[in-house]
Coordinates of C-alpha atoms in Angstrom, one line a residue:
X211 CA 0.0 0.0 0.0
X212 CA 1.1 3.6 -1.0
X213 CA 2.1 5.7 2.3
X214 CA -0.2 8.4 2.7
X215 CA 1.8 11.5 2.2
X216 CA 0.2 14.7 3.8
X217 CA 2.4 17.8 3.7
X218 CA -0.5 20.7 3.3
X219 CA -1.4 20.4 6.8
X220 CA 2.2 21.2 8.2
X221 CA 3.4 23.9 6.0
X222 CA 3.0 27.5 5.9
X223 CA 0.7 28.7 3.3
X224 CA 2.9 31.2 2.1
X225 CA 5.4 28.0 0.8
X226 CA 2.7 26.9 -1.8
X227 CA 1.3 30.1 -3.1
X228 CA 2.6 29.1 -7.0
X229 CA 4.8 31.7 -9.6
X230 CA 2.3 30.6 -12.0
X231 CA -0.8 28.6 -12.9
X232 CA -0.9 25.6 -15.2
X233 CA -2.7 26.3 -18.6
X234 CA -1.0 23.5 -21.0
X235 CA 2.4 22.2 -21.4
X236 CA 3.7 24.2 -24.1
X237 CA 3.3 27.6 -22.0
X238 CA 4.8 25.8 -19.2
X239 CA 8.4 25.5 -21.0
X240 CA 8.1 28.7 -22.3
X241 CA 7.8 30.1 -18.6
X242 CA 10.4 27.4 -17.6
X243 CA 12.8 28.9 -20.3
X244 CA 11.5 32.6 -19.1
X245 CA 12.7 31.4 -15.6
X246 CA 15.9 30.4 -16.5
X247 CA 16.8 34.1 -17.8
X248 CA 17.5 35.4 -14.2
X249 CA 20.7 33.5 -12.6
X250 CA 19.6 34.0 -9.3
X251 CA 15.9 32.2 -10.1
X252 CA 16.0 28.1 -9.0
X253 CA 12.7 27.5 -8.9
X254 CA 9.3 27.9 -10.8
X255 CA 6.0 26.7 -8.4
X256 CA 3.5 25.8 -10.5
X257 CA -0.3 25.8 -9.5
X258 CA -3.6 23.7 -10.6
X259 CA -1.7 20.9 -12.2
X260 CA -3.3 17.2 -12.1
X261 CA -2.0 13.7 -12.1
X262 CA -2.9 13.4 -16.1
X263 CA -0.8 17.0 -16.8
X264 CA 2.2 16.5 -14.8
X265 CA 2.5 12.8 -16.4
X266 CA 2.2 14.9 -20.3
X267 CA 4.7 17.7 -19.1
X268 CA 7.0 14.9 -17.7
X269 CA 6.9 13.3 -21.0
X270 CA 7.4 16.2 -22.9
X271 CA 10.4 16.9 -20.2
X272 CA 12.1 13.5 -21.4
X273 CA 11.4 14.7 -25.2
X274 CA 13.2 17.4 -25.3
X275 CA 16.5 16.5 -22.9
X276 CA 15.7 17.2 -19.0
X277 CA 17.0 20.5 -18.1
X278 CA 14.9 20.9 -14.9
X279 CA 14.2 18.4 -11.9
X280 CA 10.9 18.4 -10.7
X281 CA 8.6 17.9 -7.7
X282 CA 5.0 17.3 -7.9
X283 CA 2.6 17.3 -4.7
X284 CA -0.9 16.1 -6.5
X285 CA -3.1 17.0 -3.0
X286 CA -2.2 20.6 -3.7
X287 CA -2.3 20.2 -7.6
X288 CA 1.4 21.7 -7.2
X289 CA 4.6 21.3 -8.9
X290 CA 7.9 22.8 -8.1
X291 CA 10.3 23.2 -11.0
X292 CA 13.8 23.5 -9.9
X293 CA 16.0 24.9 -12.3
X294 CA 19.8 24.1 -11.7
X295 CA 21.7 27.1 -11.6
X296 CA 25.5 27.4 -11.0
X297 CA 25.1 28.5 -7.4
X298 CA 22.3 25.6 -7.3
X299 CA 24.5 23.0 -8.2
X300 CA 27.3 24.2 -6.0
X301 CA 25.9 23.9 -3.2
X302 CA 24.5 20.4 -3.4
X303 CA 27.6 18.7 -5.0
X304 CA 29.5 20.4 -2.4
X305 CA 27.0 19.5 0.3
X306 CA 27.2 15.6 -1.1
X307 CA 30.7 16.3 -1.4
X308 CA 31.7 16.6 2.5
X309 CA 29.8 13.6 3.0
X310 CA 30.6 11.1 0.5
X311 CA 34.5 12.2 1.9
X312 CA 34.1 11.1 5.1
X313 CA 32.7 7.7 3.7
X314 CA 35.5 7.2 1.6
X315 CA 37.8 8.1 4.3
X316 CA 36.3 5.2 6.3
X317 CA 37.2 2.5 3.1
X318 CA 33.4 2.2 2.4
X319 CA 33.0 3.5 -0.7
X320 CA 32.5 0.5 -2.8
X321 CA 29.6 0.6 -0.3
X322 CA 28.1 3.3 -1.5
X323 CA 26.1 4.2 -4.8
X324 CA 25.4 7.9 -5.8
X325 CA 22.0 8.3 -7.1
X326 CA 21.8 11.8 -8.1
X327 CA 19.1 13.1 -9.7
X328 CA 17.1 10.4 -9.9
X329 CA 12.9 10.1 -10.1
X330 CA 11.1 8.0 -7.3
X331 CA 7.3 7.8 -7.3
X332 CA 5.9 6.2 -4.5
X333 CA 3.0 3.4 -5.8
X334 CA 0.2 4.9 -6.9
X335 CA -0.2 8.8 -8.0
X336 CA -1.9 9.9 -5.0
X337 CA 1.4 10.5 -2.9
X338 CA 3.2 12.8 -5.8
X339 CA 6.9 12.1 -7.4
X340 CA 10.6 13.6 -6.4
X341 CA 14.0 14.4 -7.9
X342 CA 16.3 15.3 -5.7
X343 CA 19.5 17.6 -6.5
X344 CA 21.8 14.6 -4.5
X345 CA 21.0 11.7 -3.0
X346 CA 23.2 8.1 -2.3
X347 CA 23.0 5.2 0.1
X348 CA 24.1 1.4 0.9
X349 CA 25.0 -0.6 -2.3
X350 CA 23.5 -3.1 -0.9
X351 CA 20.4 -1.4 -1.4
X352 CA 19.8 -2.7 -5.2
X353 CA 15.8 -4.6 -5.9
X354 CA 14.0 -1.4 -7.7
X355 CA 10.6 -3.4 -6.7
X356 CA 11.6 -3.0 -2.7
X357 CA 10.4 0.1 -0.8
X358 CA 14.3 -0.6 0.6
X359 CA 15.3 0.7 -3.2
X360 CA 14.8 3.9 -1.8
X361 CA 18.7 5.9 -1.1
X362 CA 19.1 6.6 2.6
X363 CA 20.5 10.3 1.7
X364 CA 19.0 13.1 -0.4
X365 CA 20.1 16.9 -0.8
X366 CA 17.9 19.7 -1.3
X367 CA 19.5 22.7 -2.0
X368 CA 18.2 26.2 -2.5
X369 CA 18.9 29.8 -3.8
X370 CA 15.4 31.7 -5.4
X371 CA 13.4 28.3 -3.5
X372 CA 12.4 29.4 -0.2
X373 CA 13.6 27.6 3.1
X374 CA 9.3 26.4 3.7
X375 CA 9.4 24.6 0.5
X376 CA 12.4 22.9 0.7
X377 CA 11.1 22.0 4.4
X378 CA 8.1 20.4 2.6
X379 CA 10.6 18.5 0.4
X380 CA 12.5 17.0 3.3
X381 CA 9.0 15.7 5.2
X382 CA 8.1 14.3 1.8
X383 CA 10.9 11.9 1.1
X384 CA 10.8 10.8 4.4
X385 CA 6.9 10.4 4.4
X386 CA 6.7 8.7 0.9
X387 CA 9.5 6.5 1.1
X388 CA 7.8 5.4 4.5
X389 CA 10.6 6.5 6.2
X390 CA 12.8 3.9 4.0
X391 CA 14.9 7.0 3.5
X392 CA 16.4 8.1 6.5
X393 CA 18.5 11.6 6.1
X394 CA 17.4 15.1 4.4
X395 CA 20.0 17.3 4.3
X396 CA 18.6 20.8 3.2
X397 CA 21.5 23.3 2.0
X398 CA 19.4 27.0 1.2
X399 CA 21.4 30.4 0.2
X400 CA 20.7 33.6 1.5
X401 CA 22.4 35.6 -1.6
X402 CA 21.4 38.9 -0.3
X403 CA 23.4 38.0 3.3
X404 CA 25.8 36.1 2.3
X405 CA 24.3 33.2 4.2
X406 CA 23.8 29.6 3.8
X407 CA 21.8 27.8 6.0
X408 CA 21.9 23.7 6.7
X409 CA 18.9 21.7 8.3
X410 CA 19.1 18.1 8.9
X411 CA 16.1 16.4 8.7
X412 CA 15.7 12.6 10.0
X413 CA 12.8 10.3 11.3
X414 CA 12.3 10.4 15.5
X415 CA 9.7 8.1 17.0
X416 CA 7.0 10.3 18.4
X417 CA 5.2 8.8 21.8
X418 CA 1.8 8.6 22.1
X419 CA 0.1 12.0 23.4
X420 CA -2.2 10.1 26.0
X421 CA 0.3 7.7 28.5
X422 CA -1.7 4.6 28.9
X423 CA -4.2 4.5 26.4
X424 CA -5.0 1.3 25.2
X425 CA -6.2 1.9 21.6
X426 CA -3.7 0.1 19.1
X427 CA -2.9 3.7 17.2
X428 CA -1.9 5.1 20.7
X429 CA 0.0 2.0 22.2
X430 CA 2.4 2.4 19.0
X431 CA 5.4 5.1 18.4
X432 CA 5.1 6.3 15.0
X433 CA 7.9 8.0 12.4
X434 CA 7.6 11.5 11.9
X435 CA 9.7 14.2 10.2
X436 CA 12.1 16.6 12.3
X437 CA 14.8 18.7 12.4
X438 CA 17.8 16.9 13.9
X439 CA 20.3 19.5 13.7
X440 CA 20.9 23.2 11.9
X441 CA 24.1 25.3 10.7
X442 CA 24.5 28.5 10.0
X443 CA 27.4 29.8 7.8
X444 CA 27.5 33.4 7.2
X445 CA 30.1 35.7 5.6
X446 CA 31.8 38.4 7.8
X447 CA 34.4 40.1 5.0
X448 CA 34.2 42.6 2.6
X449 CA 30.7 42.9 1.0
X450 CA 29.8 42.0 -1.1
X451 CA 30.9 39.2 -1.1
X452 CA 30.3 37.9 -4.9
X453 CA 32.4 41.1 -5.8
X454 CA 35.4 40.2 -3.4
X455 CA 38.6 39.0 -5.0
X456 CA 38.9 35.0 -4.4
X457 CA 42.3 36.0 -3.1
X458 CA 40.6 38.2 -0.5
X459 CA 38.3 36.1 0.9
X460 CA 39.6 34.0 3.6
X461 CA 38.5 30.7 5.9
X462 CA 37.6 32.1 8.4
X463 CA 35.8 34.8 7.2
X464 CA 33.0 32.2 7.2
X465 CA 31.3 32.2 10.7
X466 CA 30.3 28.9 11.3
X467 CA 27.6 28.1 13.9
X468 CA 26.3 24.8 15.2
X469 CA 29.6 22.5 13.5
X470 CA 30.2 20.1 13.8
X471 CA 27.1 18.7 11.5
X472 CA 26.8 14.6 12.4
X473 CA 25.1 12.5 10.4
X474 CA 24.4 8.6 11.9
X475 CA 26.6 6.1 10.3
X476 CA 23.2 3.7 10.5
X477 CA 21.1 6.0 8.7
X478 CA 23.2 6.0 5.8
X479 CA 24.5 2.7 6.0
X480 CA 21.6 0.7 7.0
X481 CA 24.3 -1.1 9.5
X482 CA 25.7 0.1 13.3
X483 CA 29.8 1.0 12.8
X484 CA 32.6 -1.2 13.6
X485 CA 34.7 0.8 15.7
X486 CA 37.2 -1.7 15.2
X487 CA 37.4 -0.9 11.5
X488 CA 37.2 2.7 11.9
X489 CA 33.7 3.3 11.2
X490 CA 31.9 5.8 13.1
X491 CA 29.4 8.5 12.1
X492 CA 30.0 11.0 9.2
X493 CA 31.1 14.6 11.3
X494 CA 31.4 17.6 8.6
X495 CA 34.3 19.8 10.8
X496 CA 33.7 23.1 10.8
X497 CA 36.5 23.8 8.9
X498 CA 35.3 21.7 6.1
X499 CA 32.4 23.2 6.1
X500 CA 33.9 26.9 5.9
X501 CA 35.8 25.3 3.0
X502 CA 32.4 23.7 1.3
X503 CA 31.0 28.1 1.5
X504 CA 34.0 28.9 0.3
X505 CA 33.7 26.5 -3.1
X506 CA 29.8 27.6 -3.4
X507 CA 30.5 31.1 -3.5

């Protein structure tokens, strides 16, 4: 059975207010291509938009070469269009980067597979579809027809795509891959500050609200979507900062706060660590990750 993905209830309304509504697909990739005109634009948030349209502009998509990755949320008739701009892409190879490091720096990375961009549509079109920027897990995780198919890891990453949206991007992959994906790791730039903020999202058990009930529902944690952990890296030197010299701009001109960002070697893994064989979990230093804003900007 499909996991029943519901993201309107949680989110801001302000996140899925669309750039533009749906009329047919032609005028879509002409306002795709319209969007891609301003370097600093990532995203296009499309409104009214069924099941039967998104499949026809998805198709069309593969027709002419993909260009975009896409994100479509068919209890809000909504798709997000992310368009991968330099900064974009920066900051989720760079992101992916720091981690897959640490992995190889443990000897595991003919354990790991790099998924990328790649499309996963829960069964049945009632819980939507999702590319993500980056996204990896175990190579042991390999059966396409297993919901264990799904990658433990995905990046979002933002610039013009607000921090709500990604935020409804990170509950989804948990949510639809019924929590067979177990890390989110949102990366969103603040171009105007110089900032770029990191969220963590993973799956906690939540407890049941009435201690004692005896109601199956209530006698049962369940999965739900949080924020594990948050980093804030923001630039202190000369502003502005995209017009500084890159021999002017220095480590640790980056203020880091909140480093060093963990991730769980089981989460990614599927498997504890063997101390014994150095594993342990994936810790992005704060000096790696003033070296990861210095490569995105």
């Amino acid at each position: 059975m499909a996991p029943q993905v519901e993201i309107s209830d949680a989110v801001e309304e302000s996140a899925i207010v669309p750039d533009v509504t749906f009329s047919n697909t032609k005028a879509l990739f002409e306002q795709i291509d319209d969007a891609r005109e301003n370097s600093d634009t990532d995203s296009l948030v499309v409104g009214h938009i069924s099941v039967n349209e998104f499949r026809a502009m998805e198709a069309e998509r593969e027709r002419r070469g993909r260009r975009s990755r896409v994100f479509f949320l068919p209890d809000l008739a909504c798709l997000m269009v992310t368009i991968p701009t330099r900064h974009h892409e920066r900051a989720h190879l760079e992101m992916y980067d720091c981690i897959q490091d640490v992995i190889k720096d443990m000897g595991l990375a003919d354990q790991w597979r790099h998924d990328g961009g790649a499309t996963f549509d829960p069964p049945g079109d009632a819980s939507g579809s999702g590319e993500g920027d980056s996204s990896g897990g175990p190579s042991s995780r390999r059966d396409p027809h297993d919901d264990a198919f799904w990658p433990t890891l995905v990046i979002e990453a933002g610039v013009s795509q607000t921090l709500p949206w990604l935020r409804i991007k990170a509950k989804w992959w948990l949510t639809a891959s019924n929590f067979h994906m177990k890390v989110v790791v949102l990366v969103k730039l603040l171009v105007a500050t110089s900032t770029i903020q990191i969220e963590q999202w993973v799956a906690e058990l939540s407890r049941p609200q009435r201690p004692g009930a005896t109601t199956t529902r209530a006698s049962h944690a369940a999965n739900q979507p949080v924020v594990k952990q948050e980093v804030l890296m923001h630039w202190v030197g000369p502003l502005p900062l995209l017009q500084t010299p890159l021999n002017r701009r220095t480590l640790s001109n980056f203020r880091v706060k909140g480093a060093p960002l963990v991730l769980r070697f089981k989460d990614l893994m599927d498997r504890p660590p063997v101390p014994a064989a150095g594993e342990h979990d994936i810790l992005i230093s704060e000096v790696r990750l003033q070296r990861m804003a210095m490569r995105v900007w």
